Amino acid sequence: MNKWTIVKTVAAATAAATLAAAASAQTRGVTATEVVFGMPTDLSGPAATYGVSSSNGVKMRFDEVNEAGGINGRKLKVIVEDQAYQVPKAVQACNKLINRDKVFAFVGPLGTPMNNACFKDQFAAGVPNLFPLSAARSMYAPYERLKFYGAASYVDQIRAGINYFVKNKGVKNVCVMYQDTDFGKEILEGAREQAEKLGIKIVETTAHKPTDQDFTAPITKLREAKCELVALGSIVRDSIVPYTSARKAGWNDVIFLGVASSYDSFVGAAQGMDGFYAMGLTEMPYADSPVPTVKKFVEDYKKRFKVDPNIGAVYGYVGADLTVQGLKNAGKDLTLDSFIKGMEAIKNYKDIFNGPEVSFGPNIRQGANSSFLAEVKGGKWVRVTQPLGF
């Protein structure tokens, strides 16, 4: 190679590097050495059991990547903001992350009404919404190229559960107890859709606030309606209190069915919860899990955070890992467009928790749609079925 060839080669390499740096400089949240993500979540409110653990899960996966040198020379950083599961605080947290911190994307943002409230400003700023801790259909529909959600929706889940109990257990009188929020209304809509498909009616419904603690009146109302199955649009505390209240009142011949928001180790371990059902998406992270990768995750998580993980940690970790796959697919020249293409290139992704395969595409923003039925037995969640359809 002669002198002029060497000069041209060096010049070309320098120009390419300059162009890549310029593109990154124009991409919010991206520098030559770092990619900054935002995570508005609940650290102090009624869903804090999910918010704290899911943010730990995101940090854990990002730390693993950073300890291995990052992605294309860039370390991953997440800024976590507490929104206390309140819409006004969520809007404030989102605005800070978008306008002050200039984050590249949101990863693992928690709550249906909170995500919905942030979408307009978020998407106007070109900030993707990645793997929210909400299974509402609005997390992937209507189509928006900046939305990515990886699992079955609440509607998918409750429809599958109701279908199972009606067809396999002979249930006829279906009722709904739901949070009077965007999240809870998803459960009500799903239950009505499946009831119509099955040719049955929703016998009774009750609505409550996320912060309610006394469920005597709604339980009495549902019992008088002779409900055989109560579909729950609830999270943690508002799953435990109604169920245990019903059992203490002697109402033992009714099935309580939650969705993935109730499929939580804290719910399973709470006193008096045996016999409670919920729809699950992945293995529960128990220390004695028969799945080696789950067992190792639990060990590593506890070593890092000094507490046992719950299912929120799983959701955060998987969402962060899917984000990592998208970043890898995007290549060194990281821009919003290259990242979107990188996410759309994810095919047949399998997590370490026996979750469903996840695939995206140019017009596909819901990566999977199956869920399974689980029951609390001896203070732990146990799978009852294989993935269900409806």
Coordinates of C-alpha atoms in Angstrom, one line a residue:
M1 CA 0.0 0.0 0.0
N2 CA 1.5 3.4 -1.1
K3 CA 1.5 6.6 0.9
W4 CA -1.4 8.1 -0.9
T5 CA -3.6 5.0 -0.4
I6 CA -2.8 5.1 3.3
V7 CA -3.7 8.8 3.4
K8 CA -7.0 8.1 1.6
T9 CA -7.9 5.2 3.9
V10 CA -7.2 7.2 7.0
A11 CA -9.2 10.1 5.6
A12 CA -12.1 7.9 4.8
A13 CA -12.1 6.3 8.2
T14 CA -11.9 9.7 9.9
A15 CA -14.8 11.0 7.8
A16 CA -16.9 8.0 8.6
A17 CA -16.2 8.4 12.3
T18 CA -17.0 12.1 12.1
L19 CA -20.3 11.4 10.4
A20 CA -21.2 8.8 13.0
A21 CA -20.3 11.2 15.8
A22 CA -22.4 13.9 14.1
A23 CA -25.4 11.7 13.8
S24 CA -25.1 10.7 17.5
A25 CA -24.7 14.3 18.5
Q26 CA -28.0 15.0 16.8
T27 CA -29.7 12.1 18.6
R28 CA -31.1 13.1 22.0
G29 CA -29.7 11.1 24.9
V30 CA -26.8 9.7 22.8
T31 CA -23.1 10.5 23.0
A32 CA -20.0 8.7 21.8
T33 CA -19.7 7.1 25.2
E34 CA -23.3 6.9 26.6
V35 CA -27.0 6.3 26.0
V36 CA -29.3 7.8 28.6
F37 CA -32.8 6.3 29.3
G38 CA -35.6 7.5 31.5
M39 CA -37.9 5.5 33.7
P40 CA -40.9 7.2 35.3
T41 CA -42.2 4.7 37.8
D42 CA -43.8 4.2 41.3
L43 CA -41.3 4.2 44.1
S44 CA -43.6 5.4 46.9
G45 CA -47.2 4.7 46.0
P46 CA -49.6 1.7 45.7
A47 CA -47.6 0.1 42.9
A48 CA -44.2 0.6 44.5
T49 CA -43.6 -3.1 44.9
Y50 CA -43.5 -3.1 41.0
G51 CA -41.7 0.2 40.5
V52 CA -38.8 -0.5 42.8
S53 CA -38.2 -4.0 41.7
S54 CA -38.6 -3.3 38.0
S55 CA -36.2 -0.3 38.2
N56 CA -33.7 -2.7 39.9
G57 CA -34.2 -5.2 37.1
V58 CA -33.4 -2.5 34.5
K59 CA -30.3 -1.3 36.4
M60 CA -29.1 -4.9 36.8
R61 CA -29.3 -5.7 33.1
F62 CA -27.7 -2.4 32.1
D63 CA -25.0 -2.9 34.7
E64 CA -24.2 -6.3 33.2
V65 CA -23.9 -4.7 29.8
N66 CA -21.7 -1.9 31.1
E67 CA -19.4 -4.3 33.0
A68 CA -18.9 -6.1 29.7
G69 CA -17.8 -2.9 28.0
G70 CA -21.2 -1.5 26.9
I71 CA -22.6 -1.5 23.3
N72 CA -20.4 -0.2 20.6
G73 CA -18.4 1.7 23.2
R74 CA -21.4 3.2 24.8
K75 CA -22.4 2.6 28.5
L76 CA -26.1 2.5 29.3
K77 CA -27.6 4.8 32.0
V78 CA -31.1 5.0 33.4
I79 CA -32.6 8.0 35.3
V80 CA -35.5 6.8 37.5
E81 CA -38.2 9.3 38.5
D82 CA -40.9 8.6 41.1
Q83 CA -44.4 9.3 40.0
A84 CA -46.1 7.6 43.0
Y85 CA -48.7 6.0 40.7
Q86 CA -50.4 9.4 40.2
V87 CA -51.1 10.9 36.8
P88 CA -50.1 14.6 37.7
K89 CA -46.8 13.4 39.2
A90 CA -46.3 11.1 36.2
V91 CA -46.6 14.1 33.8
Q92 CA -44.1 16.0 35.8
A93 CA -41.7 13.1 35.9
C94 CA -42.1 12.6 32.1
N95 CA -41.5 16.3 31.3
K96 CA -38.3 16.3 33.4
L97 CA -37.0 13.3 31.6
I98 CA -37.9 14.6 28.2
N99 CA -37.0 18.3 28.5
R100 CA -34.3 18.5 31.2
D101 CA -32.6 15.1 31.0
K102 CA -33.1 14.8 27.2
V103 CA -33.3 11.0 27.5
F104 CA -33.1 8.7 24.4
A105 CA -36.1 6.6 25.4
F106 CA -38.3 5.5 28.3
V107 CA -37.8 1.9 29.4
G108 CA -40.2 0.2 31.8
P109 CA -42.5 3.2 32.5
L110 CA -45.2 2.0 35.0
G111 CA -49.0 2.4 34.9
T112 CA -51.7 2.5 32.3
P113 CA -53.1 6.0 33.0
M114 CA -49.6 7.4 33.6
N115 CA -48.2 6.1 30.3
N116 CA -51.3 7.4 28.4
A117 CA -50.9 10.8 30.0
C118 CA -47.3 11.1 28.8
F119 CA -47.6 9.8 25.3
K120 CA -48.5 13.0 23.5
D121 CA -45.5 15.1 24.6
Q122 CA -43.2 12.0 24.6
F123 CA -43.8 11.1 21.0
A124 CA -43.7 14.7 19.9
A125 CA -40.2 14.8 21.3
G126 CA -39.3 11.6 19.5
V127 CA -38.8 9.5 22.7
P128 CA -39.7 5.8 22.3
N129 CA -41.8 4.0 24.9
L130 CA -40.2 0.6 25.6
F131 CA -41.8 -2.3 27.5
P132 CA -44.0 -0.4 29.9
L133 CA -45.3 -2.1 33.1
S134 CA -48.8 -1.9 31.7
A135 CA -50.5 -4.5 29.5
A136 CA -53.2 -2.1 28.2
R137 CA -53.8 -2.2 24.5
S138 CA -52.9 1.5 24.3
M139 CA -49.2 0.4 24.9
Y140 CA -49.1 -0.9 21.3
A141 CA -52.3 0.3 19.6
P142 CA -53.2 2.3 17.7
Y143 CA -50.0 1.9 15.8
E144 CA -47.2 4.3 16.7
R145 CA -43.7 3.5 15.6
L146 CA -42.2 4.6 18.9
K147 CA -44.3 2.1 20.9
F148 CA -42.9 -1.4 21.7
Y149 CA -44.7 -3.9 24.1
G150 CA -43.7 -7.5 24.5
A151 CA -46.5 -9.6 25.9
A152 CA -50.2 -10.4 26.2
S153 CA -52.5 -7.4 26.9
Y154 CA -54.8 -7.3 29.9
V155 CA -57.7 -7.9 27.5
D156 CA -55.9 -11.0 26.1
Q157 CA -55.2 -12.2 29.6
I158 CA -58.7 -11.8 31.2
R159 CA -60.4 -13.2 28.1
A160 CA -58.2 -16.3 28.2
G161 CA -58.9 -16.8 31.9
I162 CA -62.6 -16.4 31.6
N163 CA -62.8 -18.7 28.6
Y164 CA -60.9 -21.4 30.6
F165 CA -63.3 -21.3 33.6
V166 CA -66.5 -21.1 31.6
K167 CA -65.5 -23.9 29.2
N168 CA -63.6 -26.2 31.6
K169 CA -65.2 -25.5 35.0
G170 CA -68.8 -24.7 34.0
V171 CA -68.8 -21.1 35.4
K172 CA -71.9 -19.1 34.3
N173 CA -72.2 -16.0 36.5
V174 CA -69.2 -13.8 35.8
C175 CA -68.6 -10.5 37.6
V176 CA -66.0 -7.8 37.5
M177 CA -64.3 -5.8 40.3
Y178 CA -62.0 -3.2 38.8
Q179 CA -60.0 -0.1 39.6
D180 CA -61.8 3.0 38.2
T181 CA -58.7 3.8 36.0
D182 CA -57.7 3.3 32.4
F183 CA -56.1 0.0 33.6
G184 CA -59.2 -1.3 35.4
K185 CA -61.4 -0.4 32.4
E186 CA -59.3 -2.7 30.2
I187 CA -60.3 -5.6 32.4
L188 CA -64.0 -4.6 32.2
E189 CA -63.8 -4.3 28.4
G190 CA -62.0 -7.7 28.1
A191 CA -64.5 -9.4 30.3
R192 CA -67.4 -8.0 28.3
E193 CA -65.9 -9.0 25.0
Q194 CA -65.4 -12.6 26.1
A195 CA -68.8 -12.8 27.8
E196 CA -70.4 -11.7 24.5
K197 CA -68.3 -14.3 22.6
L198 CA -69.4 -17.0 25.0
G199 CA -73.1 -16.0 25.0
I200 CA -73.2 -15.1 28.7
K201 CA -73.7 -11.9 30.6
I202 CA -71.6 -10.0 33.1
V203 CA -73.9 -10.3 36.1
E204 CA -72.5 -7.5 38.3
T205 CA -69.6 -5.0 38.4
T206 CA -68.0 -2.8 41.0
A207 CA -65.4 -0.1 40.7
H208 CA -62.9 1.2 43.3
K209 CA -60.0 3.7 43.6
P210 CA -56.4 2.4 43.7
T211 CA -56.0 3.6 47.2
D212 CA -59.2 2.1 48.7
Q213 CA -58.7 -0.2 51.7
D214 CA -62.3 -1.2 52.7
F215 CA -64.0 -3.6 50.3
T216 CA -66.9 -4.6 52.5
A217 CA -69.6 -3.0 50.4
P218 CA -68.4 -4.2 46.9
I219 CA -67.8 -7.8 48.3
T220 CA -71.4 -7.8 49.7
K221 CA -72.8 -6.5 46.4
L222 CA -71.0 -9.2 44.4
R223 CA -72.0 -11.9 46.8
E224 CA -75.6 -10.9 46.6
A225 CA -75.4 -11.1 42.8
K226 CA -74.3 -14.8 43.2
C227 CA -71.1 -14.4 41.3
E228 CA -69.3 -17.6 40.5
L229 CA -66.2 -15.8 39.2
V230 CA -64.9 -12.3 39.9
A231 CA -62.5 -11.0 37.3
L232 CA -60.2 -8.5 39.0
G233 CA -58.8 -5.3 37.6
S234 CA -56.4 -4.9 40.5
I235 CA -52.8 -4.8 41.4
V236 CA -51.4 -5.9 44.8
R237 CA -53.2 -4.5 47.9
D238 CA -56.5 -4.3 46.1
S239 CA -56.1 -8.0 45.1
I240 CA -55.3 -9.2 48.6
V241 CA -57.8 -7.2 50.7
P242 CA -61.0 -8.2 48.6
Y243 CA -60.0 -11.8 48.4
T244 CA -59.2 -12.2 52.1
S245 CA -62.3 -10.2 53.1
A246 CA -64.5 -12.5 51.0
R247 CA -62.9 -15.6 52.6
K248 CA -63.2 -14.2 56.1
A249 CA -66.9 -13.5 55.4
G250 CA -67.4 -17.2 54.5
W251 CA -67.7 -16.6 50.8
N252 CA -65.7 -19.6 49.7
D253 CA -67.4 -20.9 46.6
V254 CA -66.4 -18.1 44.3
I255 CA -63.3 -17.9 42.0
F256 CA -61.2 -14.7 42.1
L257 CA -59.2 -14.2 38.9
G258 CA -56.6 -11.5 38.5
V259 CA -54.3 -10.6 35.6
A260 CA -50.5 -10.2 35.4
S261 CA -50.7 -7.2 37.7
S262 CA -51.9 -9.5 40.5
Y263 CA -49.4 -12.3 39.6
D264 CA -46.9 -11.1 42.2
S265 CA -44.8 -12.9 44.8
F266 CA -46.1 -10.5 47.5
V267 CA -49.7 -11.4 46.6
G268 CA -48.9 -15.1 46.7
A269 CA -47.1 -14.9 50.1
A270 CA -49.8 -12.8 51.8
Q271 CA -51.7 -14.7 54.5
G272 CA -54.9 -16.3 53.3
M273 CA -54.3 -16.0 49.6
D274 CA -54.2 -19.8 48.8
G275 CA -56.7 -20.5 46.0
F276 CA -56.4 -17.1 44.4
Y277 CA -55.9 -17.3 40.6
A278 CA -54.1 -14.9 38.1
M279 CA -52.9 -14.9 34.6
G280 CA -49.1 -15.1 34.3
L281 CA -46.6 -14.3 31.6
T282 CA -43.3 -15.8 32.9
E283 CA -41.9 -18.0 35.7
M284 CA -42.1 -16.5 39.1
P285 CA -38.6 -15.7 40.4
Y286 CA -38.3 -18.1 43.3
A287 CA -35.0 -19.1 44.9
D288 CA -35.9 -22.8 44.5
S289 CA -37.0 -22.5 40.9
P290 CA -36.4 -25.6 38.9
V291 CA -35.3 -23.4 36.0
P292 CA -31.6 -22.9 36.3
T293 CA -31.5 -19.5 34.6
V294 CA -34.3 -18.2 37.0
K295 CA -32.5 -19.6 40.0
K296 CA -29.2 -17.8 38.9
F297 CA -31.1 -14.6 38.3
V298 CA -32.5 -14.7 41.9
E299 CA -29.1 -15.3 43.3
D300 CA -27.5 -12.4 41.3
Y301 CA -30.4 -10.0 42.1
K302 CA -30.3 -10.7 45.8
K303 CA -26.5 -10.2 45.8
R304 CA -26.9 -6.8 44.2
F305 CA -29.9 -5.4 46.0
K306 CA -30.0 -7.4 49.3
V307 CA -33.7 -8.4 48.8
D308 CA -35.5 -11.1 46.9
P309 CA -36.8 -10.2 43.4
N310 CA -40.5 -10.2 42.6
I311 CA -42.1 -10.4 39.2
G312 CA -41.6 -6.7 38.6
A313 CA -37.9 -7.3 38.6
V314 CA -38.4 -9.9 35.9
Y315 CA -40.4 -7.4 33.7
G316 CA -37.7 -4.7 34.2
Y317 CA -34.9 -7.1 33.3
V318 CA -36.6 -8.5 30.2
G319 CA -37.6 -5.0 29.0
A320 CA -34.0 -3.9 29.5
D321 CA -32.6 -7.0 27.7
L322 CA -35.0 -6.4 24.7
T323 CA -33.8 -2.8 24.6
V324 CA -30.2 -4.1 24.6
Q325 CA -31.0 -6.3 21.6
G326 CA -32.4 -3.3 19.7
L327 CA -29.3 -1.3 20.5
K328 CA -27.1 -4.1 19.2
N329 CA -29.1 -4.4 16.0
A330 CA -28.9 -0.7 15.5
G331 CA -25.1 -0.7 15.1
K332 CA -22.6 1.9 16.0
D333 CA -24.3 4.7 14.2
L334 CA -27.1 5.0 16.8
T335 CA -30.0 7.3 15.8
L336 CA -33.7 7.1 16.4
D337 CA -34.3 5.6 13.0
S338 CA -31.5 3.0 13.3
F339 CA -32.8 2.0 16.7
I340 CA -36.4 1.6 15.5
K341 CA -35.1 -0.7 12.7
G342 CA -33.0 -2.5 15.3
M343 CA -36.1 -3.2 17.4
E344 CA -38.1 -4.3 14.4
A345 CA -35.3 -6.8 13.6
I346 CA -36.0 -8.7 16.9
K347 CA -37.3 -12.2 15.9
N348 CA -38.1 -15.2 18.1
Y349 CA -36.5 -13.7 21.2
K350 CA -36.5 -15.9 24.3
D351 CA -35.9 -14.6 27.8
I352 CA -34.4 -16.5 30.7
F353 CA -37.8 -16.8 32.5
N354 CA -39.7 -19.2 30.1
G355 CA -41.7 -16.3 28.7
P356 CA -43.3 -16.5 25.2
E357 CA -41.2 -15.9 22.1
V358 CA -41.1 -12.2 21.2
S359 CA -41.0 -10.9 17.6
F360 CA -41.5 -7.4 16.1
G361 CA -41.6 -6.1 12.6
P362 CA -42.3 -2.9 10.6
N363 CA -46.0 -3.0 11.5
I364 CA -45.8 -5.2 14.7
R365 CA -45.6 -3.5 18.1
Q366 CA -47.0 -6.3 20.3
G367 CA -44.3 -8.9 20.5
A368 CA -46.4 -11.8 22.0
N369 CA -49.9 -12.5 23.2
S370 CA -50.1 -15.7 25.3
S371 CA -50.6 -16.1 29.0
F372 CA -51.1 -19.0 31.4
L373 CA -53.3 -19.6 34.5
A374 CA -51.5 -19.8 37.9
E375 CA -52.9 -20.4 41.4
V376 CA -51.5 -19.6 44.8
K377 CA -50.8 -22.9 46.7
G378 CA -48.9 -23.0 50.0
G379 CA -48.0 -19.3 49.7
K380 CA -46.4 -19.7 46.2
W381 CA -47.6 -19.3 42.6
V382 CA -48.0 -22.6 40.7
R383 CA -48.8 -22.9 37.0
V384 CA -52.1 -24.6 36.3
T385 CA -52.1 -24.5 32.5
Q386 CA -50.0 -24.2 29.5
P387 CA -50.4 -20.9 27.6
L388 CA -54.1 -20.3 26.8
G389 CA -55.9 -18.8 23.9
F390 CA -59.5 -17.6 23.6

